Tab-separated table of C-alpha atoms in Angstrom:
chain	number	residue	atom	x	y	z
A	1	UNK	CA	48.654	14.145	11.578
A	2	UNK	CA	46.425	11.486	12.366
A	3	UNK	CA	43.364	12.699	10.453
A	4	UNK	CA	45.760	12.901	7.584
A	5	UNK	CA	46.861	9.543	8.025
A	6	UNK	CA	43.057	7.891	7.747
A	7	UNK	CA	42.193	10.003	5.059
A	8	UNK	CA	45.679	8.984	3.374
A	9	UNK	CA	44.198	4.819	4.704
A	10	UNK	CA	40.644	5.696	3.124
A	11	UNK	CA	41.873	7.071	-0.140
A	12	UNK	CA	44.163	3.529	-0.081
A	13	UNK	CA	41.773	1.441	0.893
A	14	UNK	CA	39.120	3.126	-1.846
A	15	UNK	CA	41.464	2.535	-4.390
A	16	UNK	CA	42.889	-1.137	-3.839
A	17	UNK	CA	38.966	-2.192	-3.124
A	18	UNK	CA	37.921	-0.761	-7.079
A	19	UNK	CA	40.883	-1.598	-8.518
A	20	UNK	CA	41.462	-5.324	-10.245
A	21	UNK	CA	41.774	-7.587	-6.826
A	22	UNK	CA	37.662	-6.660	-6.303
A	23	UNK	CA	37.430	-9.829	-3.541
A	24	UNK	CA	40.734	-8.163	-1.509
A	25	UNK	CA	39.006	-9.471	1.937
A	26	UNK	CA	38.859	-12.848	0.629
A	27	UNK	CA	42.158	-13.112	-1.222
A	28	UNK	CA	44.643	-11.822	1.691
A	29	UNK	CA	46.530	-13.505	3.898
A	30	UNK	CA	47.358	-13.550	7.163
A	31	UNK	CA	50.607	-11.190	6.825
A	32	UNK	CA	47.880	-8.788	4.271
A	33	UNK	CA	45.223	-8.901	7.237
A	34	UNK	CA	47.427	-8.083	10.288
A	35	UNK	CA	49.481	-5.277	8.262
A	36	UNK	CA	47.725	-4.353	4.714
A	37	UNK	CA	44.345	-2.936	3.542
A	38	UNK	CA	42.258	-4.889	6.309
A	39	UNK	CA	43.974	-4.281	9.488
A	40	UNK	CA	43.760	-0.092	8.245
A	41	UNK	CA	40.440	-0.471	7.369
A	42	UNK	CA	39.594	-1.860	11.402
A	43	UNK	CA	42.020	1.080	12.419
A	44	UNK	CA	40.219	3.369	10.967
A	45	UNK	CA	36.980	2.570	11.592
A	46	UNK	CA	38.323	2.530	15.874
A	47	UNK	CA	39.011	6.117	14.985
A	48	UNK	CA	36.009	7.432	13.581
A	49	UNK	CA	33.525	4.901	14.968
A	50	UNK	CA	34.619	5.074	18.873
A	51	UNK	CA	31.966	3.868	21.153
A	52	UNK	CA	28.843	6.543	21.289
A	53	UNK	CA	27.523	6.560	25.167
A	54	UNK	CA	26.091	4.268	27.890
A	55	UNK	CA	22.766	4.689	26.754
A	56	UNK	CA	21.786	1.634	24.139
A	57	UNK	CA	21.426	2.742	20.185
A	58	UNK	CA	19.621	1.247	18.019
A	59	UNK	CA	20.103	1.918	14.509
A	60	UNK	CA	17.294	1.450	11.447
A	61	UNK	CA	18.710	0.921	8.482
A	62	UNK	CA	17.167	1.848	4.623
A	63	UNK	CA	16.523	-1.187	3.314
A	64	UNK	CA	15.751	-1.215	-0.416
A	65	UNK	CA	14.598	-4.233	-2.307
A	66	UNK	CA	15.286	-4.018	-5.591
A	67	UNK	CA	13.525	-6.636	-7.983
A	68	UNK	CA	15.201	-6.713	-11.019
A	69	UNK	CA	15.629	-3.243	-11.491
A	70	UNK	CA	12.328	-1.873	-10.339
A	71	UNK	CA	11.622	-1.064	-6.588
A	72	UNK	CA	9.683	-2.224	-4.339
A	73	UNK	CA	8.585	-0.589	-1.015
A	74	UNK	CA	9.753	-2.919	1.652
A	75	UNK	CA	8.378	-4.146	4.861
A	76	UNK	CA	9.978	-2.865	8.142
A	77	UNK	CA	10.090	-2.743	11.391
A	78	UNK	CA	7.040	-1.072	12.505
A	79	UNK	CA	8.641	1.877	15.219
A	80	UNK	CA	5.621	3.738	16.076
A	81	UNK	CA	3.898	2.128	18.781
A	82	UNK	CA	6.994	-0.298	19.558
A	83	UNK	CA	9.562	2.775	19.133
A	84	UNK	CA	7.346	4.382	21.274
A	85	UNK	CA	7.807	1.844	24.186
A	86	UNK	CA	11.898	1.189	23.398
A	87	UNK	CA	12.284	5.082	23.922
A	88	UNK	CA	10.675	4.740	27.050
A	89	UNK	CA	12.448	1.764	28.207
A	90	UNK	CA	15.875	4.088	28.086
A	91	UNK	CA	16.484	3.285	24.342
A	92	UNK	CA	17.843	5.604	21.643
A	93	UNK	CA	16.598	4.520	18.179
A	94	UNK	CA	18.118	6.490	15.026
A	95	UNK	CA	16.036	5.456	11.985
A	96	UNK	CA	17.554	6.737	8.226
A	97	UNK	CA	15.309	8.401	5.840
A	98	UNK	CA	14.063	5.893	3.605
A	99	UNK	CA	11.758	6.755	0.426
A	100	UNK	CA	11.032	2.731	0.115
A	101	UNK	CA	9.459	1.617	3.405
A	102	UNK	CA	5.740	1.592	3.966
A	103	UNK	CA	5.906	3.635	6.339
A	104	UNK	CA	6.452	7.493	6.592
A	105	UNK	CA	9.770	8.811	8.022
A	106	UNK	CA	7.386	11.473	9.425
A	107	UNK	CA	5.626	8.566	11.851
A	108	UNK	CA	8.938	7.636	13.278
A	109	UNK	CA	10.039	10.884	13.889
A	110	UNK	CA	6.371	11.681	15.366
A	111	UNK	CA	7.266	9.141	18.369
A	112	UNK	CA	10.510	10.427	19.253
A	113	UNK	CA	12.876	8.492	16.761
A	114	UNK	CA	15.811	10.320	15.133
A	115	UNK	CA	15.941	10.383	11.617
A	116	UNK	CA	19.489	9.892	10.488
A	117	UNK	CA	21.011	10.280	6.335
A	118	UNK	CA	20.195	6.908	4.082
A	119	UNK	CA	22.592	4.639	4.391
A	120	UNK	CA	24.686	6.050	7.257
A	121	UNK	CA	24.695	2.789	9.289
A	122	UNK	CA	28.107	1.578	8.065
A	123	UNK	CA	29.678	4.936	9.827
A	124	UNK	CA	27.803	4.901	13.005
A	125	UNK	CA	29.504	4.393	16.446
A	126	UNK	CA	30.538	0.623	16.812
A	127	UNK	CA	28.096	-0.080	19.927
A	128	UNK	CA	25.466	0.606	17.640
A	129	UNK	CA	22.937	-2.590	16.891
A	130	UNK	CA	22.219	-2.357	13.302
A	131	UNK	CA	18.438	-3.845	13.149
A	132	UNK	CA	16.931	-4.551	9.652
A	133	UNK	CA	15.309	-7.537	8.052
A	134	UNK	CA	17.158	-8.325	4.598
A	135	UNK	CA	19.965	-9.231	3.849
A	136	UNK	CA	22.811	-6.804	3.376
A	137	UNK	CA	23.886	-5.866	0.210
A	138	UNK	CA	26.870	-7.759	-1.564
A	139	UNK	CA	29.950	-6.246	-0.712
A	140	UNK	CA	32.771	-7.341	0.957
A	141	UNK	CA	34.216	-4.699	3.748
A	142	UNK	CA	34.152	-6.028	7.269
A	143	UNK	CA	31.188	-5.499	9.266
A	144	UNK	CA	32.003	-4.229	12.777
A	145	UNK	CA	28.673	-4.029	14.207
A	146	UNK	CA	26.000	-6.167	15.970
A	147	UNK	CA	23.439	-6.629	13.177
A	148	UNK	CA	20.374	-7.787	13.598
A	149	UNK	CA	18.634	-9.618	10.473
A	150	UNK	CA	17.752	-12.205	8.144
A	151	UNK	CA	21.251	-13.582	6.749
A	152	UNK	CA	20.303	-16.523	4.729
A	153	UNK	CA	24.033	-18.022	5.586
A	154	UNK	CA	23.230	-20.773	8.382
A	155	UNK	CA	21.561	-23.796	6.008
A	156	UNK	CA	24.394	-24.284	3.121
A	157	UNK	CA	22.944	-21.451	0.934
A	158	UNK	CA	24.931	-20.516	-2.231
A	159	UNK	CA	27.687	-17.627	-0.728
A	160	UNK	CA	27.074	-18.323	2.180
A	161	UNK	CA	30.479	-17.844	3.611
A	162	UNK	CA	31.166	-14.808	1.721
A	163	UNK	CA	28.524	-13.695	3.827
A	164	UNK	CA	29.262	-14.819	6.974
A	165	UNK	CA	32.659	-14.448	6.639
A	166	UNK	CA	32.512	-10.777	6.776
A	167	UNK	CA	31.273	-10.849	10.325
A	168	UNK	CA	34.161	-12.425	12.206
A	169	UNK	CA	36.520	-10.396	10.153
A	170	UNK	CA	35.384	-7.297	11.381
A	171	UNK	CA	34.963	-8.670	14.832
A	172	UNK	CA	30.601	-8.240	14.198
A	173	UNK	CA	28.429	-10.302	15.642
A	174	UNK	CA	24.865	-11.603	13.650
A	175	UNK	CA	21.844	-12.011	15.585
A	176	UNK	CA	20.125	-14.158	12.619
A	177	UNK	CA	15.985	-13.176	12.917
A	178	UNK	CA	15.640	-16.609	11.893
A	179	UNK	CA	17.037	-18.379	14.393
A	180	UNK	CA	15.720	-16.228	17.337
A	181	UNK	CA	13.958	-18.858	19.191
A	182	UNK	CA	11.895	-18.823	22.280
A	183	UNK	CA	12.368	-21.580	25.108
A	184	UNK	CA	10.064	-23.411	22.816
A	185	UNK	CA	12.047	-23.359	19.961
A	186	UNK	CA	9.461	-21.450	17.835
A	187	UNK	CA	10.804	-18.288	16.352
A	188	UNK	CA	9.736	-15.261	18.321
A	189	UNK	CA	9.032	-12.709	15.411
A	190	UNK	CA	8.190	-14.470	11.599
A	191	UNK	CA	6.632	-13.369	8.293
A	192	UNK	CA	5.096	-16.868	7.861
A	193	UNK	CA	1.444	-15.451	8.326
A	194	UNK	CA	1.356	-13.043	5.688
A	195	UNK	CA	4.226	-15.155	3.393
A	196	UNK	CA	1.799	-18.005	3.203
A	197	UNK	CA	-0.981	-15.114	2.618
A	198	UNK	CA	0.612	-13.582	-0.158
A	199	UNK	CA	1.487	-16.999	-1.745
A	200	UNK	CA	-1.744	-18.182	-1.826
A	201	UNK	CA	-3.077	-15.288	-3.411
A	202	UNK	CA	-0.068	-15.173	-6.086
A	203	UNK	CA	-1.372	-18.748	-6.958
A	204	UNK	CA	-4.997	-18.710	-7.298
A	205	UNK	CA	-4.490	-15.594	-9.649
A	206	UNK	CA	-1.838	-17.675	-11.792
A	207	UNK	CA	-4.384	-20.603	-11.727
A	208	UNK	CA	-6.970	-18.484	-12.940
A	209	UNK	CA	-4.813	-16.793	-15.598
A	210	UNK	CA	-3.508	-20.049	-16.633
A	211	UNK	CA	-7.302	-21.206	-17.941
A	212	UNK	CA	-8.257	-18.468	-19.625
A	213	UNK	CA	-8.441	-18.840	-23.471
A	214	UNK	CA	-6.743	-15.157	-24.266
A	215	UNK	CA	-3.823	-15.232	-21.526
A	216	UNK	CA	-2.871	-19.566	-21.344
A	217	UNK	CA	0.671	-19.926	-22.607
A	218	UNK	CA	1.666	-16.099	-21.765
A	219	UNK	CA	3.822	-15.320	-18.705
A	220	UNK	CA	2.058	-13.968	-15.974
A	221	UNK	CA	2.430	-10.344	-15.806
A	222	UNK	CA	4.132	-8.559	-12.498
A	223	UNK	CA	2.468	-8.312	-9.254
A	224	UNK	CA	2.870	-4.996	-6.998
A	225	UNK	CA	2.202	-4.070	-3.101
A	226	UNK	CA	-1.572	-3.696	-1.624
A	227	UNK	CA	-2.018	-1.327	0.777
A	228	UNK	CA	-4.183	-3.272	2.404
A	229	UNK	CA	-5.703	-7.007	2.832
A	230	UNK	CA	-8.295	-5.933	2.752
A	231	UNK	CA	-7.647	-4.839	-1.576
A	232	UNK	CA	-5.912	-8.026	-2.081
A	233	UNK	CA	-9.085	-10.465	-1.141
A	234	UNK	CA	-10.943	-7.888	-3.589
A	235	UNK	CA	-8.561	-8.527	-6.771
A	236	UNK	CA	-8.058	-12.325	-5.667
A	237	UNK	CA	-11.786	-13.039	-5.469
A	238	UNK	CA	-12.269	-11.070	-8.663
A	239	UNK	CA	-9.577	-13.509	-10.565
A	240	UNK	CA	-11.286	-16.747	-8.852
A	241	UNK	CA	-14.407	-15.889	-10.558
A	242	UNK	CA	-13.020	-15.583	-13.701
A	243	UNK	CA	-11.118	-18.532	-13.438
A	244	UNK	CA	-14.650	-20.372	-12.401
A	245	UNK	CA	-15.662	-19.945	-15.644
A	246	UNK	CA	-13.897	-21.971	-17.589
A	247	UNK	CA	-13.718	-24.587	-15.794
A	248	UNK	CA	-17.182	-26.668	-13.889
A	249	UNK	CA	-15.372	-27.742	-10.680
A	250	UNK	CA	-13.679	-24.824	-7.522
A	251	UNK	CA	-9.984	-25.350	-7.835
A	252	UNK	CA	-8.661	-27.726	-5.101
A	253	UNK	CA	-5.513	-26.710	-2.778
A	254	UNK	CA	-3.243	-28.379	-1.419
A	255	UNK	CA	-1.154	-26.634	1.666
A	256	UNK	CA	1.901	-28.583	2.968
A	257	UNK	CA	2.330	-27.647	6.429
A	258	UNK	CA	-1.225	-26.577	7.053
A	259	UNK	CA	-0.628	-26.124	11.115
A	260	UNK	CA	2.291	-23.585	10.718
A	261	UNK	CA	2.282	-19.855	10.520
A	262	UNK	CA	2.766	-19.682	6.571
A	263	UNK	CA	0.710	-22.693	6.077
A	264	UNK	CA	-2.183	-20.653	8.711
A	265	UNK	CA	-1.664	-17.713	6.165
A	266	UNK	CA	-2.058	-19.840	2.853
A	267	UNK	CA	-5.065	-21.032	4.680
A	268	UNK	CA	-6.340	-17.601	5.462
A	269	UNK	CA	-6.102	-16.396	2.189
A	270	UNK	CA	-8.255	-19.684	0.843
A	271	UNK	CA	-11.097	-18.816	3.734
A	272	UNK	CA	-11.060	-15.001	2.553
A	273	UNK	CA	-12.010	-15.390	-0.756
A	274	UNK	CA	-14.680	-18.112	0.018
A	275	UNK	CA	-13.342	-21.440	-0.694
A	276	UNK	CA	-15.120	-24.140	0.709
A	277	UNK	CA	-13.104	-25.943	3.601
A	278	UNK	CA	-13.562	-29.304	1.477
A	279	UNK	CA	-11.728	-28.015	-1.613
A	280	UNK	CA	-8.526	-27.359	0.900
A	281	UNK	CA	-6.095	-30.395	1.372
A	282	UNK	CA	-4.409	-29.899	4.726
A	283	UNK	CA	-1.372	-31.739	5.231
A	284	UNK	CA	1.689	-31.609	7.932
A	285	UNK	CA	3.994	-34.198	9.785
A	286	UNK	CA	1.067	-36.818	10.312
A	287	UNK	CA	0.139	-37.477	6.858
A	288	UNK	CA	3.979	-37.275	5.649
A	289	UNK	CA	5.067	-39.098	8.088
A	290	UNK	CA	2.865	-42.164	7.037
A	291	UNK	CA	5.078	-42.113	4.140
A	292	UNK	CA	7.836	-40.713	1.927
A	293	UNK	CA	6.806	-38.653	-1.334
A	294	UNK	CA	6.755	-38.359	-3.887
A	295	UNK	CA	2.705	-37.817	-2.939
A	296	UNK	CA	0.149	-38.478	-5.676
A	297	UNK	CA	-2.166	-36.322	-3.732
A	298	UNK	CA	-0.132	-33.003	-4.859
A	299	UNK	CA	-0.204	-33.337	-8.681
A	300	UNK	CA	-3.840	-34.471	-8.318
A	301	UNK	CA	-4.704	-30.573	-7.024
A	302	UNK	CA	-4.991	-27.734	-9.194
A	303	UNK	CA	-2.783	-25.598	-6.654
A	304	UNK	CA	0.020	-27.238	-4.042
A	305	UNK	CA	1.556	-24.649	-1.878
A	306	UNK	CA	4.477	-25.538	0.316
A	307	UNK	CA	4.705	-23.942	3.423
A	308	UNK	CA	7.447	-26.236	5.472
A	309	UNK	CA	10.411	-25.123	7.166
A	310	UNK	CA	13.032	-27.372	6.090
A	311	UNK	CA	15.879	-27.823	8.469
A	312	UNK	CA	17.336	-31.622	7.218
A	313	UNK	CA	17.104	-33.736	4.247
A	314	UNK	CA	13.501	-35.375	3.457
A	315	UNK	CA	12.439	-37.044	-0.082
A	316	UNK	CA	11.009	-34.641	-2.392
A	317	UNK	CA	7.226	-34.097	-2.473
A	318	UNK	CA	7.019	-34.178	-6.253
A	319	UNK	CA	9.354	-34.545	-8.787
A	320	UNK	CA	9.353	-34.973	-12.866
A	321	UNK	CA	8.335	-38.645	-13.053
A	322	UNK	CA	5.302	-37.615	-10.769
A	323	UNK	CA	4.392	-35.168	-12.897
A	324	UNK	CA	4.491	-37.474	-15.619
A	325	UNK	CA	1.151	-38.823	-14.106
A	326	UNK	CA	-2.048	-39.257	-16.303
A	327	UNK	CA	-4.117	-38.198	-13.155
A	328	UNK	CA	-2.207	-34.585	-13.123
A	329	UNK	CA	-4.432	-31.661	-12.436
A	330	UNK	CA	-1.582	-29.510	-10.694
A	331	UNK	CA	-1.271	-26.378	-12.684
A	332	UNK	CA	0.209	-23.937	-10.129
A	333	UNK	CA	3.129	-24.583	-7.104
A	334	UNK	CA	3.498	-21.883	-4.861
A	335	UNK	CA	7.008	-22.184	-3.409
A	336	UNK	CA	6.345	-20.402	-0.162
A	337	UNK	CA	9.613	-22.060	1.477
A	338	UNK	CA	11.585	-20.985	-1.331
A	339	UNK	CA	15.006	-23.101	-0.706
A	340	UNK	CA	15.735	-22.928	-4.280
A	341	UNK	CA	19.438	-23.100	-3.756
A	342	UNK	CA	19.187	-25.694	-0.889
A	343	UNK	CA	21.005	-28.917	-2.348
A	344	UNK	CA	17.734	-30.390	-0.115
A	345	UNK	CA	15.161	-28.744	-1.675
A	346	UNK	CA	11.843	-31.139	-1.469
A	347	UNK	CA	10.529	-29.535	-4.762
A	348	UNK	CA	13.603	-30.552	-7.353
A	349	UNK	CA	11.400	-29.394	-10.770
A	350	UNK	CA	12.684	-25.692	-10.312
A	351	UNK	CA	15.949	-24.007	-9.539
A	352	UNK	CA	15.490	-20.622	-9.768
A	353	UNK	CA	13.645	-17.413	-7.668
A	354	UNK	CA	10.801	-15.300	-9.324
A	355	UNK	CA	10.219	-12.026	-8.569
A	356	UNK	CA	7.017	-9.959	-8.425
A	357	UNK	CA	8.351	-8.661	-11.476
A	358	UNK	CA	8.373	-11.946	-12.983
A	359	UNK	CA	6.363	-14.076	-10.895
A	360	UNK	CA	6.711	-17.582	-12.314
A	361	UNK	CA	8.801	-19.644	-13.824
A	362	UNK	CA	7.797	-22.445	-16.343
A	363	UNK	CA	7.814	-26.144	-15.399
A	364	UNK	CA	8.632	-28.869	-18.990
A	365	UNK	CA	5.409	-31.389	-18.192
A	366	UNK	CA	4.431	-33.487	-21.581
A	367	UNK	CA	0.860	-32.660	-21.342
A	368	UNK	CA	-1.984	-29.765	-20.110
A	369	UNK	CA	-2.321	-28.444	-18.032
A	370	UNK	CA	0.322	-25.775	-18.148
A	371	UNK	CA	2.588	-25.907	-15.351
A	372	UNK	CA	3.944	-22.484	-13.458
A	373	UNK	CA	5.809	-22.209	-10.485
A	374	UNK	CA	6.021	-19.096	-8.226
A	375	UNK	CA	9.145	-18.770	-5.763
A	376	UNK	CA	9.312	-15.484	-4.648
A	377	UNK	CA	11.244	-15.196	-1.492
A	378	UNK	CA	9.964	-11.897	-0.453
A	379	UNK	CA	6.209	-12.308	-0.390
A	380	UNK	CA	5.579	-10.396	2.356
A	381	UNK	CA	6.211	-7.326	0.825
A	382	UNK	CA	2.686	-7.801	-1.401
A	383	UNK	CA	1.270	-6.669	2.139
A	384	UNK	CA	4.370	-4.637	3.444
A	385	UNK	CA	2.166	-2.422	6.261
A	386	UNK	CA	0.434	-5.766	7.780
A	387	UNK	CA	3.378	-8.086	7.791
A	388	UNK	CA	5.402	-5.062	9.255
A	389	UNK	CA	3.036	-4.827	12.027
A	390	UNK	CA	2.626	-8.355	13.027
A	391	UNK	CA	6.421	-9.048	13.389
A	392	UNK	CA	7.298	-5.704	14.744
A	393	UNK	CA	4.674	-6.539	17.410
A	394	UNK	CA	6.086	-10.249	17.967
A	395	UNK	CA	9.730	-8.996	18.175
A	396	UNK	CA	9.289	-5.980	20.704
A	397	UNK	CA	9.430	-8.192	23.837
A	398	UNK	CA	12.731	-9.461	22.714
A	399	UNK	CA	14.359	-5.959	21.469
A	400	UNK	CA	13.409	-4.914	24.951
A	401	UNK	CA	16.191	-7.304	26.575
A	402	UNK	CA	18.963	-6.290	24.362
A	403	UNK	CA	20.493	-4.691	26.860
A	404	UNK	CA	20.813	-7.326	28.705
A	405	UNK	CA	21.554	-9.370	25.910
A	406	UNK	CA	24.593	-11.565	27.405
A	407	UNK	CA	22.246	-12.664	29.605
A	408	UNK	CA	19.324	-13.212	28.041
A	409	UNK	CA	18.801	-16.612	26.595
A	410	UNK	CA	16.967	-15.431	23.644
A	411	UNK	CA	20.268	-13.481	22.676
A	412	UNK	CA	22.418	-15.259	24.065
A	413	UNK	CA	21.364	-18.976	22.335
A	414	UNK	CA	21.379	-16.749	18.981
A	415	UNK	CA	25.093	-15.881	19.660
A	416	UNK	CA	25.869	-18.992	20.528
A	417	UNK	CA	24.611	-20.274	17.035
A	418	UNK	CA	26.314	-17.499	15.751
A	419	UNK	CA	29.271	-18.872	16.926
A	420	UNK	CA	29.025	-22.356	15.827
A	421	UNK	CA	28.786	-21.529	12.437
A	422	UNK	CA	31.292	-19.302	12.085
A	423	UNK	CA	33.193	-22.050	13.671
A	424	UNK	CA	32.577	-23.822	10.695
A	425	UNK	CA	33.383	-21.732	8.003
A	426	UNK	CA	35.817	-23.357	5.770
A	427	UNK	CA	39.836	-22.523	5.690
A	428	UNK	CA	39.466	-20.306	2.739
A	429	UNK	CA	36.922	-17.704	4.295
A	430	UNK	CA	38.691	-18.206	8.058
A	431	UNK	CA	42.423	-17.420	6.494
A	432	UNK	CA	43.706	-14.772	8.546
A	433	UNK	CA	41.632	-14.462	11.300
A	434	UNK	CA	40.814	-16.637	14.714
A	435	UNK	CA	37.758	-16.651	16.335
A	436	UNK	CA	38.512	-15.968	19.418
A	437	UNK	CA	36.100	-15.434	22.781
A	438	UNK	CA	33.598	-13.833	20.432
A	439	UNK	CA	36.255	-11.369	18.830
A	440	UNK	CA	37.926	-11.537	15.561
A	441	UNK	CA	41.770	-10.914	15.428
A	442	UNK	CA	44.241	-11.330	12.489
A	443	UNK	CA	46.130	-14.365	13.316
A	444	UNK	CA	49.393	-14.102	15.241
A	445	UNK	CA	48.179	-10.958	17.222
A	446	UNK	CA	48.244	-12.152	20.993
């Protein structure tokens, strides 16, 4: 009788969720939560999803970045040498069959991981930690788990309490990669490195297309994965040159936030392909503190890449009127930061994200040069096996104290945050439901 009963809540639940209310979570109320499709839905899952065993899962999910309509393969969390060690430290880790990731199911599975069906995470036992690195997929169930991730839902983003909302709702908790700080207060794991990286080399191949006589005025064409760094400083060296020879002078950079990871990588990228140290423009917190941009000094380089991590309001570094200037050599902006949708963003002469299947977006400027901006907010993924590596390695010390995770201040500073935010979603997304002690219950249940 009971196994009737869920299938007869799943069928219900199916068909109210396709059916014309789409956004059901976010339209019911309390009376709708505590009795209707939401409180079955949490029943349910208690039923299928009871706790697995003592022994701490962790749970890989298939991540698959799709940019606008064409794959990509994705960055991960490298599990071969650092599975290795989590399986000794008493750890169970399930990893789903992917065919996006860099890396082969068939090295997981060769240190001891268990390969589990694509996409089974939403169905696994509820004291499973659900570890990935994007951003889930827009939908709108309830998530029960602990995830593990980048959210993108704790600066003011567009959605972001649809997001976040579904956490509390199905009594989840976030870990946010992001804001996993150490007692520092530098992040433990990041892509910067290999963001910055990537960026760099995105730009110097726009700034070369850009000059040359057959290609200036036609979008720059899509950019796919390396395999290696190692190909990339090839292919980027090979576009330098030709850019070289159209015009007499090496193009001048300009990284904002030079002594940072990303800005390091941007940097890195610049030293690779043999750009003299004088044609970089290093700048971070002592040169922009001296004074608030708009800065001449950006639209007088031939590439500006911003790098900063921006976590309050600050003027903008360059804006139309700048680029208004007679003196304007800028030809390429390499978002790295990417807060397109932050009402803060320093950059205010964009507003949307590329993609490496359209890379840049046109800037309106009244003059040459031609102005392109690149603000691709997965740029990693042009050197998925490398940037996996690097933050797999940085994060392993920390996924080794998960299961002590109440006690850990890594985790437990991250909940906290968690917590706070949450706290202040507005009454629309927190309508039926109190945050309560860490759990979410329909309001009016003791």
């Amino acid at each position: 009788m009971a196994i009737e009963f869920v299938k007869c809540m799943k069928a219900s639940i199916e068909s109210e969720r396709s059916g014309s209310n789409e956004n059901w979570v976010h339209d019911c109320d309390a009376k709708q939560l505590e009795g209707g499709p939401l409180g079955a839905l949490t029943f349910i899952f208690v039923l299928t999803n009871p706790p697995s065993t003592s022994v701490q899962v962790i749970q890989l999910p298939s991540e698959i970045a799709i940019d606008n309509g064409r794959h990509n393969t994705t960055p991960s969390l490298r599990m071969q040498a650092d599975g290795a060690q989590l399986l000794d430290a008493g750890y169970r880790v399930n990893v789903e069959r992917s065919p996006e990731r860099i890396f082969e199911d068939s090295e997981f599975e060769a240190v001891g991981a268990t390969l589990v069906p694509e996409g089974s995470w939403p169905s696994a036992p509820a004291d499973h930690l659900i570890i990935g690195l994007k951003e889930l997929p827009e939908e709108d169930f309830p998530l029960h788990h602990t995830h593990i991730q980048f959210a993108h839902c704790y600066k003011g983003q567009s959605n972001w309490e649809e997001v976040l909302s579904r956490f509390p709702t199905g009594s989840g908790t976030l870990y946010d990669l992001e804001f996993l700080n150490d007692e520092n207060g530098r992040r433990v794991a990041a892509f910067g490195y290999h963001a910055g990286y990537a960026g760099a080399a995105i730009a110097v191949m726009v700034w070369a297309w850009q000059l040359d006589p057959a290609t200036k005025g036609k979008p720059f064409p899509s950019v796919d994965y390396y395999r290696s760094e190692a190909d990339l400083v090839v292919m980027v060296k090979r576009s330098l040159e030709e850019g070289m020879k159209y015009t007499s002078s090496i193009p001048r950079v300009m990284v904002m936030g030079a002594l940072g990871r990303c800005g390091s990588g941007a940097l890195g990228l610049c030293k690779a392909i043999g750009l003299p140290d004088a044609s970089m423009v290093k700048w971070d917190l002592a040169e922009t503190s001296q004074r608030p941009g708009p800065y001449g000094e950006i639209v007088e380089s031939d590439i500006f890449i911003n790098c900063i991590y921006l976590s309050k309001p600050i003027p903008p570094f360059v804006d139309q009127e700048t680029l208004s200037s007679p003196k304007r050599k800028l030809s390429v902006v390499c978002d790295v930061s990417c807060d397109t949708t932050n009402p803060h963003n320093p950059i205010p002469i964009y507003d949307i994200c590329t993609t490496f299947e359209k890379p840049t977006v046109p800037v309106k400027v009244d003059q040459d040069p031609p102005l392109s901006v690149i603000s691709i907010d997965h740029l990693p993924s042009l050197l998925p096996r490398e940037a996996s590596q690097d933050f797999s390695d940085a994060l392993l010390p920390s996924l080794l104290k998960l299961r002590n995770r109440k006690q850990e201040r890594v985790w437990q500073q991250a909940e906290d945050l968690f917590r706070e935010k949450v706290a202040g979603l507005s009454a629309k997304w927190r309508q039926g439901q109190a945050f309560l002690g860490g759990a979410a219950v329909p309001t009016g249940r003791p």
